Coordinates of C-alpha atoms in Angstrom, one line a residue:
X1 CA 113.2 118.7 56.4
X2 CA 111.8 118.6 59.9
X3 CA 112.8 119.4 63.8
X4 CA 113.0 116.0 65.6
X5 CA 112.6 115.8 69.1
X6 CA 113.5 112.7 71.3
X7 CA 112.3 110.6 74.0
X8 CA 114.7 108.5 75.9
X9 CA 113.7 104.9 77.3
X10 CA 116.7 103.7 78.6
X11 CA 115.3 103.9 82.4
X12 CA 111.9 102.1 81.6
X13 CA 112.3 100.0 78.4
X14 CA 115.8 99.8 77.9
X15 CA 116.4 98.3 81.2
X16 CA 113.4 95.9 80.6
X17 CA 114.4 94.8 77.2
X18 CA 118.1 94.0 77.9
X19 CA 118.5 94.0 81.7
X20 CA 115.3 92.1 82.9
X21 CA 113.8 95.3 84.3
X22 CA 116.3 94.5 87.1
X23 CA 119.3 96.3 86.4
X24 CA 118.5 99.8 87.8
X25 CA 118.3 100.7 91.6
X26 CA 117.5 104.2 92.8
X27 CA 121.0 105.0 93.1
X28 CA 121.5 104.7 89.7
X29 CA 118.5 106.4 88.6
X30 CA 119.3 109.3 90.9
X31 CA 122.6 109.9 89.8
X32 CA 121.6 109.8 86.2
X33 CA 118.6 112.0 86.4
X34 CA 120.7 115.4 86.5
X35 CA 122.5 114.3 83.3
X36 CA 119.4 113.1 81.7
X37 CA 117.9 116.8 82.4
X38 CA 120.6 118.6 80.6
X39 CA 120.4 116.6 77.3
X40 CA 117.0 118.4 76.0
X41 CA 114.7 115.2 75.9
X42 CA 111.3 115.7 75.3
X43 CA 110.4 113.0 77.9
X44 CA 111.9 110.2 79.7
X45 CA 109.9 106.5 79.4
X46 CA 110.7 106.2 82.9
X47 CA 108.3 103.8 84.8
X48 CA 105.6 101.1 84.5
X49 CA 103.8 99.2 87.2
X50 CA 105.9 96.3 86.6
X51 CA 109.0 98.0 87.2
X52 CA 107.6 99.5 90.4
X53 CA 107.1 95.5 91.5
X54 CA 110.7 94.9 90.4
X55 CA 112.0 98.0 92.9
X56 CA 110.2 96.1 95.7
X57 CA 110.6 92.4 95.0
X58 CA 114.3 92.5 93.6
X59 CA 116.0 95.5 95.4
X60 CA 113.8 96.2 98.8
X61 CA 113.3 99.9 97.3
X62 CA 110.3 102.1 97.7
X63 CA 109.4 103.2 94.1
X64 CA 107.3 106.0 95.3
X65 CA 110.6 107.6 96.9
X66 CA 112.4 106.8 93.7
X67 CA 109.7 109.1 91.6
X68 CA 110.1 111.9 94.2
X69 CA 113.8 111.8 94.0
X70 CA 113.9 111.7 90.2
X71 CA 111.4 114.6 89.8
X72 CA 113.7 116.7 92.1
X73 CA 116.7 116.1 90.3
X74 CA 115.2 117.1 87.0
X75 CA 112.2 119.5 87.2
X76 CA 111.7 120.1 83.8
X77 CA 111.6 116.8 81.6
X78 CA 108.4 114.8 81.7
X79 CA 108.7 111.6 83.2
X80 CA 106.3 108.9 81.7
X81 CA 104.4 106.1 83.1
X82 CA 102.9 103.4 80.6
X83 CA 100.1 101.4 81.7
X84 CA 97.3 99.2 80.4
X85 CA 94.5 101.2 82.3
X86 CA 93.3 98.0 84.1
X87 CA 95.7 96.5 86.4
X88 CA 98.7 97.9 88.9
X89 CA 101.8 95.6 89.1
X90 CA 99.8 92.3 88.9
X91 CA 98.2 90.9 86.0
X92 CA 94.8 90.7 87.5
X93 CA 92.2 93.4 87.3
X94 CA 92.0 96.2 89.9
X95 CA 89.0 98.0 90.7
X96 CA 88.6 101.3 88.7
X97 CA 88.4 103.4 92.1
X98 CA 91.7 101.6 92.8
X99 CA 93.3 102.5 89.6
X100 CA 92.3 106.4 90.2
X101 CA 94.0 106.0 93.4
X102 CA 97.0 105.0 91.4
X103 CA 97.0 107.6 89.0
X104 CA 96.4 110.4 91.7
X105 CA 99.6 109.1 93.4
X106 CA 102.0 109.1 90.6
X107 CA 100.8 112.8 89.5
X108 CA 101.4 113.7 93.2
X109 CA 104.6 112.1 93.2
X110 CA 106.0 113.7 89.7
X111 CA 104.7 111.7 87.1
X112 CA 103.2 114.2 84.2
X113 CA 102.7 112.0 81.1
X114 CA 101.4 108.6 80.5
X115 CA 100.9 106.2 77.8
X116 CA 97.8 104.3 77.7
X117 CA 98.6 100.9 76.3
X118 CA 95.3 98.9 75.7
X119 CA 96.9 95.6 74.1
X120 CA 93.8 94.9 72.3
X121 CA 92.8 98.5 71.1
X122 CA 89.8 98.2 73.2
X123 CA 88.8 102.0 72.7
X124 CA 86.1 102.2 75.2
X125 CA 88.6 101.1 77.8
X126 CA 91.3 103.7 76.4
X127 CA 88.9 106.3 76.7
X128 CA 87.9 105.5 80.3
X129 CA 91.7 105.5 81.5
X130 CA 92.4 108.8 79.5
X131 CA 89.7 110.6 81.2
X132 CA 90.7 109.0 84.8
X133 CA 94.3 110.2 84.1
X134 CA 93.1 113.8 83.2
X135 CA 91.0 113.7 86.3
X136 CA 94.1 113.0 88.2
X137 CA 96.0 116.0 86.4
X138 CA 97.9 114.2 84.1
X139 CA 99.6 116.8 81.7
X140 CA 100.3 114.8 78.9
X141 CA 98.0 111.7 77.9
X142 CA 99.7 109.7 74.7
X143 CA 97.5 106.9 72.8
X144 CA 99.6 104.0 71.7
X145 CA 98.7 102.5 68.5
X146 CA 100.7 99.0 68.8
X147 CA 102.0 97.9 65.7
X148 CA 101.9 94.1 64.4
X149 CA 101.4 92.2 61.3
X150 CA 98.2 90.1 60.9
X151 CA 95.3 89.8 58.5
X152 CA 93.1 92.3 60.4
X153 CA 96.1 95.1 61.3
X154 CA 96.2 97.0 58.0
X155 CA 96.7 100.6 57.6
X156 CA 92.9 101.1 57.7
X157 CA 92.7 99.5 61.3
X158 CA 95.3 101.8 62.5
X159 CA 93.9 104.8 60.8
X160 CA 90.6 103.9 62.6
X161 CA 92.1 103.8 66.2
X162 CA 93.9 107.2 65.3
X163 CA 91.1 108.9 64.1
X164 CA 89.2 108.0 67.9
X165 CA 92.3 109.5 69.4
X166 CA 91.9 112.7 67.6
X167 CA 88.0 112.8 68.5
X168 CA 88.8 112.5 72.2
X169 CA 90.2 115.6 74.1
X170 CA 91.7 113.4 76.8
X171 CA 94.3 112.2 74.4
X172 CA 97.1 114.9 73.7
X173 CA 99.2 112.7 71.3
X174 CA 99.5 109.0 70.0
X175 CA 102.6 107.0 69.2
X176 CA 103.2 103.8 66.9
X177 CA 104.2 101.2 69.5
X178 CA 106.2 98.4 67.7
X179 CA 107.4 96.1 70.5
X180 CA 108.5 93.5 68.1
X181 CA 110.6 95.9 65.6
X182 CA 108.9 94.6 62.5
X183 CA 108.0 97.8 61.1
X184 CA 109.7 97.7 57.7
X185 CA 110.7 101.0 55.9
X186 CA 108.2 100.1 53.3
X187 CA 105.2 99.5 55.8
X188 CA 106.0 102.9 57.3
X189 CA 105.6 104.9 54.0
X190 CA 101.9 103.8 54.0
X191 CA 101.2 103.5 57.6
X192 CA 102.6 106.5 58.9
X193 CA 101.3 109.1 56.8
X194 CA 97.8 107.4 56.8
X195 CA 97.9 107.6 60.7
X196 CA 99.2 111.4 60.8
X197 CA 96.2 112.0 58.7
X198 CA 93.7 110.8 60.8
X199 CA 95.2 112.3 63.9
X200 CA 93.9 115.7 62.8
X201 CA 96.9 117.7 63.6
X202 CA 97.9 115.8 67.1
X203 CA 101.5 115.0 67.3
X204 CA 102.8 111.6 66.5
X205 CA 105.5 109.6 67.9
X206 CA 107.8 106.2 66.9
X207 CA 108.8 103.8 69.3
X208 CA 110.3 100.7 67.4
X209 CA 112.7 98.1 68.6
X210 CA 115.8 97.1 67.0
X211 CA 115.4 93.4 67.6
X212 CA 116.0 92.7 63.9
X213 CA 117.7 95.7 62.8
X214 CA 114.6 97.5 60.7
X215 CA 114.3 100.3 63.1
X216 CA 117.5 102.6 62.6
X217 CA 116.2 102.8 58.9
X218 CA 112.7 103.1 59.5
X219 CA 113.6 106.3 61.9
X220 CA 115.7 107.8 59.4
X221 CA 112.3 107.9 57.1
X222 CA 110.0 108.7 59.8
X223 CA 110.3 112.4 60.0
X224 CA 109.1 113.0 56.4
X225 CA 106.2 110.6 56.9
X226 CA 105.0 112.7 59.8
X227 CA 106.2 111.5 63.0
X228 CA 107.6 114.4 65.1
X229 CA 109.2 112.3 67.9
X230 CA 111.4 109.1 67.9
X231 CA 112.1 107.1 71.0
X232 CA 115.9 106.0 71.5
X233 CA 118.2 104.2 74.1
X234 CA 121.4 105.9 75.2
X235 CA 124.6 104.0 75.2
X236 CA 124.4 100.6 76.5
X237 CA 120.7 100.6 76.7
X238 CA 120.5 101.1 73.1
X239 CA 120.0 98.4 70.1
X240 CA 119.8 94.8 70.4
X241 CA 116.2 94.3 71.8
X242 CA 115.8 97.8 73.0
X243 CA 115.4 100.9 70.8
X244 CA 118.1 102.6 68.4
X245 CA 121.1 103.7 69.8
X246 CA 120.7 107.7 70.7
X247 CA 123.9 109.1 69.5
X248 CA 123.8 107.2 66.1
X249 CA 119.8 108.1 65.6
X250 CA 120.7 111.6 66.0
X251 CA 123.7 111.5 63.4
X252 CA 121.2 109.7 61.0
X253 CA 118.7 112.4 61.4
X254 CA 121.0 115.2 61.0
X255 CA 122.4 113.1 57.9
X256 CA 119.1 113.1 56.2
X257 CA 118.6 116.9 56.7
X258 CA 116.7 117.1 59.9
X259 CA 117.2 119.1 63.1
X260 CA 117.6 117.6 66.5
X261 CA 118.0 120.0 69.1
X262 CA 119.8 118.2 72.1
X263 CA 123.0 118.9 74.0
X264 CA 125.3 116.5 72.3
X265 CA 128.1 116.6 75.3
X266 CA 125.4 115.9 77.9
X267 CA 124.1 113.0 75.8
X268 CA 127.4 111.7 75.6
X269 CA 127.9 111.8 79.4
X270 CA 124.4 109.9 79.7
X271 CA 125.7 107.4 77.5
X272 CA 129.0 107.1 79.1
X273 CA 127.3 106.9 82.5
X274 CA 125.0 103.8 81.5
X275 CA 128.1 102.3 80.0
X276 CA 129.7 102.6 83.3
X277 CA 126.8 100.9 84.9
X278 CA 126.8 98.4 82.6
X279 CA 130.4 97.4 83.1
X280 CA 130.2 97.8 87.0
X281 CA 127.0 95.7 87.3
X282 CA 128.2 92.9 85.0
X283 CA 125.3 94.0 82.7
X284 CA 125.2 93.4 78.9
X285 CA 125.2 96.3 76.2
X286 CA 122.7 96.3 73.3
X287 CA 124.5 95.4 70.1
X288 CA 123.1 96.1 66.4
X289 CA 121.0 93.1 65.4
X290 CA 121.0 91.0 62.2
X291 CA 118.0 90.9 60.2
X292 CA 115.9 87.6 61.0
X293 CA 112.8 87.0 58.4
X294 CA 111.3 84.3 60.6
X295 CA 110.7 86.8 63.4
X296 CA 108.1 88.4 61.2
X297 CA 106.1 85.4 61.2
X298 CA 106.3 84.4 64.9
X299 CA 107.0 87.5 66.5
X300 CA 108.1 86.0 69.7
X301 CA 110.7 88.0 71.7
X302 CA 113.9 86.7 72.6
X303 CA 113.3 86.2 76.0
X304 CA 110.4 84.3 75.5
X305 CA 111.9 82.2 72.8
X306 CA 114.6 81.3 75.5
X307 CA 112.5 80.3 77.7
X308 CA 110.2 77.9 75.3
X309 CA 113.5 76.2 74.4
X310 CA 114.6 75.4 77.4
X311 CA 111.1 74.3 78.5
X312 CA 111.2 71.8 75.6
X313 CA 114.7 70.9 76.3
X314 CA 113.9 70.0 80.0
X315 CA 111.1 67.8 78.8
X316 CA 113.0 66.0 76.2
X317 CA 111.0 67.5 73.5
X318 CA 113.5 70.0 71.8
X319 CA 112.9 68.6 68.6
X320 CA 109.2 69.6 68.5
X321 CA 110.5 73.5 68.2
X322 CA 109.7 74.1 64.8
X323 CA 106.1 72.4 65.4
X324 CA 105.7 74.6 68.3
X325 CA 106.5 77.7 66.3
X326 CA 104.2 76.8 63.8
X327 CA 101.4 76.3 66.5
X328 CA 102.2 79.7 67.9
X329 CA 100.6 81.0 64.7
X330 CA 97.9 79.0 64.5
X331 CA 96.7 79.6 68.2
X332 CA 97.3 83.3 67.6
X333 CA 95.1 83.4 64.9
X334 CA 92.1 81.5 66.6
X335 CA 92.6 83.8 69.6
X336 CA 92.0 87.0 67.4
X337 CA 95.3 87.8 66.4
X338 CA 96.4 89.2 69.6
X339 CA 99.5 91.6 69.7
X340 CA 102.2 89.9 70.9
X341 CA 103.1 92.4 73.7
X342 CA 103.2 91.3 77.4
X343 CA 101.3 89.4 78.6
X344 CA 100.1 87.8 75.4
X345 CA 103.2 86.3 74.0
X346 CA 103.6 84.3 77.2
X347 CA 100.0 83.2 76.7
X348 CA 100.1 82.3 73.0
X349 CA 103.2 80.5 73.4
X350 CA 102.1 78.6 76.8
X351 CA 98.9 77.5 74.9
X352 CA 100.7 76.5 71.8
X353 CA 103.2 74.5 73.9
X354 CA 100.1 72.7 75.7
X355 CA 98.9 71.9 72.2
X356 CA 101.8 70.3 70.9
X357 CA 103.0 68.2 74.0
X358 CA 99.6 67.1 74.8
X359 CA 97.2 64.1 73.3
X360 CA 94.8 66.8 72.2
X361 CA 94.4 70.3 71.4
X362 CA 93.1 72.5 73.9
X363 CA 92.8 69.8 76.5
X364 CA 94.8 71.8 78.9
X365 CA 94.4 75.4 79.0
X366 CA 96.2 78.0 81.6
X367 CA 94.1 80.1 83.7
X368 CA 95.4 83.3 81.9
X369 CA 94.0 82.1 78.4
X370 CA 90.5 81.5 80.3
X371 CA 90.6 84.8 81.5
X372 CA 91.6 86.3 78.2
X373 CA 88.6 84.3 76.8
X374 CA 86.5 85.5 79.3
X375 CA 87.3 89.2 78.4
X376 CA 89.3 90.0 81.5
X377 CA 91.9 91.7 79.2
X378 CA 89.4 93.6 77.1
X379 CA 87.8 92.8 74.0
X380 CA 89.9 90.9 71.5
X381 CA 90.7 92.8 68.1
X382 CA 89.1 89.9 66.1
X383 CA 86.6 87.3 67.4
X384 CA 87.8 84.3 68.7
X385 CA 87.4 81.2 66.9
X386 CA 83.7 80.1 68.1
X387 CA 85.1 76.4 68.5
X388 CA 88.2 77.1 70.5
X389 CA 86.2 79.7 72.5
X390 CA 83.7 77.1 73.5
X391 CA 86.4 74.4 74.2
X392 CA 88.1 77.0 76.5
X393 CA 84.9 78.4 78.3
X394 CA 83.3 74.7 78.8
X395 CA 85.5 73.5 81.6
X396 CA 85.1 73.6 85.4
X397 CA 88.0 75.9 86.0
X398 CA 86.2 78.7 83.7
X399 CA 83.3 78.6 85.7
X400 CA 85.4 78.8 88.8
X401 CA 87.0 81.9 87.5
X402 CA 83.9 83.5 86.4
X403 CA 82.6 83.2 90.1
X404 CA 85.6 84.9 91.5
X405 CA 84.7 88.3 93.3
X406 CA 85.2 91.6 92.2
X407 CA 88.6 93.5 92.7
X408 CA 88.1 95.3 96.2
X409 CA 87.9 99.1 96.3
X410 CA 89.9 101.2 98.1
X411 CA 87.5 101.5 100.8
X412 CA 87.8 97.7 101.2
X413 CA 91.9 97.8 101.0
X414 CA 91.5 100.1 103.7
X415 CA 89.6 98.2 106.0
X416 CA 92.1 95.4 105.5
X417 CA 95.0 97.8 106.2
X418 CA 93.8 100.3 108.3
X419 CA 96.2 103.0 109.3
X420 CA 98.5 102.4 105.9
X421 CA 99.3 105.3 103.6
X422 CA 97.9 105.1 100.1
X423 CA 100.8 104.2 98.6
X424 CA 102.2 101.5 100.8
X425 CA 98.4 100.4 100.7
X426 CA 98.6 100.2 96.8
X427 CA 101.8 98.0 97.3
X428 CA 100.3 95.9 99.4
X429 CA 96.9 95.3 97.6
X430 CA 99.0 94.0 94.6
X431 CA 102.0 92.2 95.7
X432 CA 102.8 89.4 98.5
X433 CA 102.9 91.4 101.8
X434 CA 106.4 89.8 102.7
X435 CA 108.0 91.6 100.1
X436 CA 106.6 94.9 101.0
X437 CA 107.5 93.9 104.5
X438 CA 111.1 93.7 103.5
X439 CA 111.2 97.0 101.7
X440 CA 110.0 98.6 104.8
X441 CA 112.7 96.9 106.8
X442 CA 115.2 97.8 104.2
X443 CA 114.9 101.5 104.9
X444 CA 115.6 104.4 102.5
X445 CA 117.2 103.4 99.3
X446 CA 120.9 104.4 98.9
X447 CA 121.1 107.4 96.7
X448 CA 124.8 107.6 95.4
X449 CA 126.5 105.5 92.8
X450 CA 130.0 105.6 91.5
X451 CA 131.0 103.0 89.0
X452 CA 134.5 103.3 89.7
X453 CA 134.1 102.0 93.3
X454 CA 132.0 99.0 92.2
X455 CA 135.3 96.8 91.9
X456 CA 136.6 97.9 95.5
X457 CA 133.4 97.3 97.1
X458 CA 132.9 93.9 95.6
X459 CA 136.4 93.0 96.6
X460 CA 135.5 94.4 100.2
X461 CA 132.2 92.2 100.3
X462 CA 134.1 89.1 99.3
X463 CA 137.0 89.4 101.6
X464 CA 134.4 90.4 104.3
X465 CA 132.8 86.9 103.9
X466 CA 136.0 85.4 104.8
X467 CA 136.6 85.0 108.5
X468 CA 140.6 84.6 108.1
X469 CA 140.6 88.1 106.6
X470 CA 141.3 90.6 109.6
X471 CA 142.9 93.7 108.0
X472 CA 142.7 95.1 104.4
X473 CA 144.5 98.3 103.3
X474 CA 144.4 99.6 99.7
X475 CA 146.3 102.5 98.6
X476 CA 147.1 104.6 95.5
X477 CA 147.5 108.3 94.6
X478 CA 144.9 110.3 95.9
X479 CA 143.3 107.3 97.8
X480 CA 143.6 105.2 100.7
X481 CA 141.2 102.6 102.3
X482 CA 141.7 100.9 105.3
X483 CA 139.7 98.1 106.3
X484 CA 139.7 96.0 110.0
X485 CA 137.5 93.4 111.2
X486 CA 135.5 94.5 114.3
X487 CA 135.1 92.1 117.5
X488 CA 131.5 91.4 116.0
X489 CA 133.0 89.8 113.2
X490 CA 132.3 92.5 110.6
X491 CA 134.5 94.9 108.4
X492 CA 134.7 98.2 109.3
X493 CA 136.3 101.0 107.5

């Protein structure tokens, strides 16, 4: 029997999987942080550059400030950032020294654990990223082994990647990342011990989504197969397309005879808080999922699948859906079996869609697919089909993209925005400036959230939009709120 630790993914991957990455504002995170600190999680899957962009674009909130506030509220739990190593916020590559500046600022603000997720397992790129992270002062660097099913991603392939992580002192541990939730218990029984042996003593973690209901069973077996840490979502942010729910996972692991040293009462409070956020903000809660065997073939995440069906319906070709799914598998093989993790599902499905609705396959190729073929996203795991590669690159648009100037260095960015601090500079360099301007104009983000007040505040907001309402009074035992319209036309409490 084993001692098993937990990493909670609610703030980052749970939010992204179930709430479109937009559910949390700074006030939610700051209120949750002291509770999360008490549970005894080994780390939080806390942040990505995508989440930082959402904070600015959707909520007009400074993501750097959010990190600082969270670290102040939870001084001991590790805060994890996940990144591909070559980009920040946008999917265009950044200058290596710009990425070094990103890592430096993350560490200064409180990030102490980073996952290196190279979607193609390009180990040269992963090693360079890990080196830069350690240079920035990151305490714990985690190498990702992103799981998929294909003719090239066998146990030996993953053992080879794990051995390279083991040989590099800049990697402290590794984790199997199963974004599609397709790691079966049967495959885990061969894969996980093989990876553990290749890691040579470096700890192994498991991150497997609950999308088709496989991961709870896989988690219950994982500690006997060499896994020391499993990753979970709490309350409303577990299950569904997120990861297995924390309380059920703990109960299952203990039933299997393992020890999970967490504060159960604190975990209950965390789950209650996230449940309250879901209700107050009208957000869905994760639910256990039925097994879907078709998912093992196409590996298209639910959000991408929904968008694709809508696109076909809008152009009057919904009857071509099955043909599209078949084409997705064909395109994926031709492109070297990219793992269906962002941004590759969008690329593969878009190309398959153009192939299905067009008069000729690869007659129309999106820019991102061209960039993929040019190597902008790293080296494919398997070679791209030569005929397809020639078809993609032998077009004027490919030559235009190849002639693009390299990404600007930090020195060039500072010339473009003189007098701007590094954190704002990094946002302006990778986002539309008007979005950063709106964030700056909004001022500091609110820091307090009470789920019980949400219905009252919503009522006041709706009444405030009605000029006919001049006075409002709400009273109940221990609470009284009076609101009056001012001479300027606004409601004032």
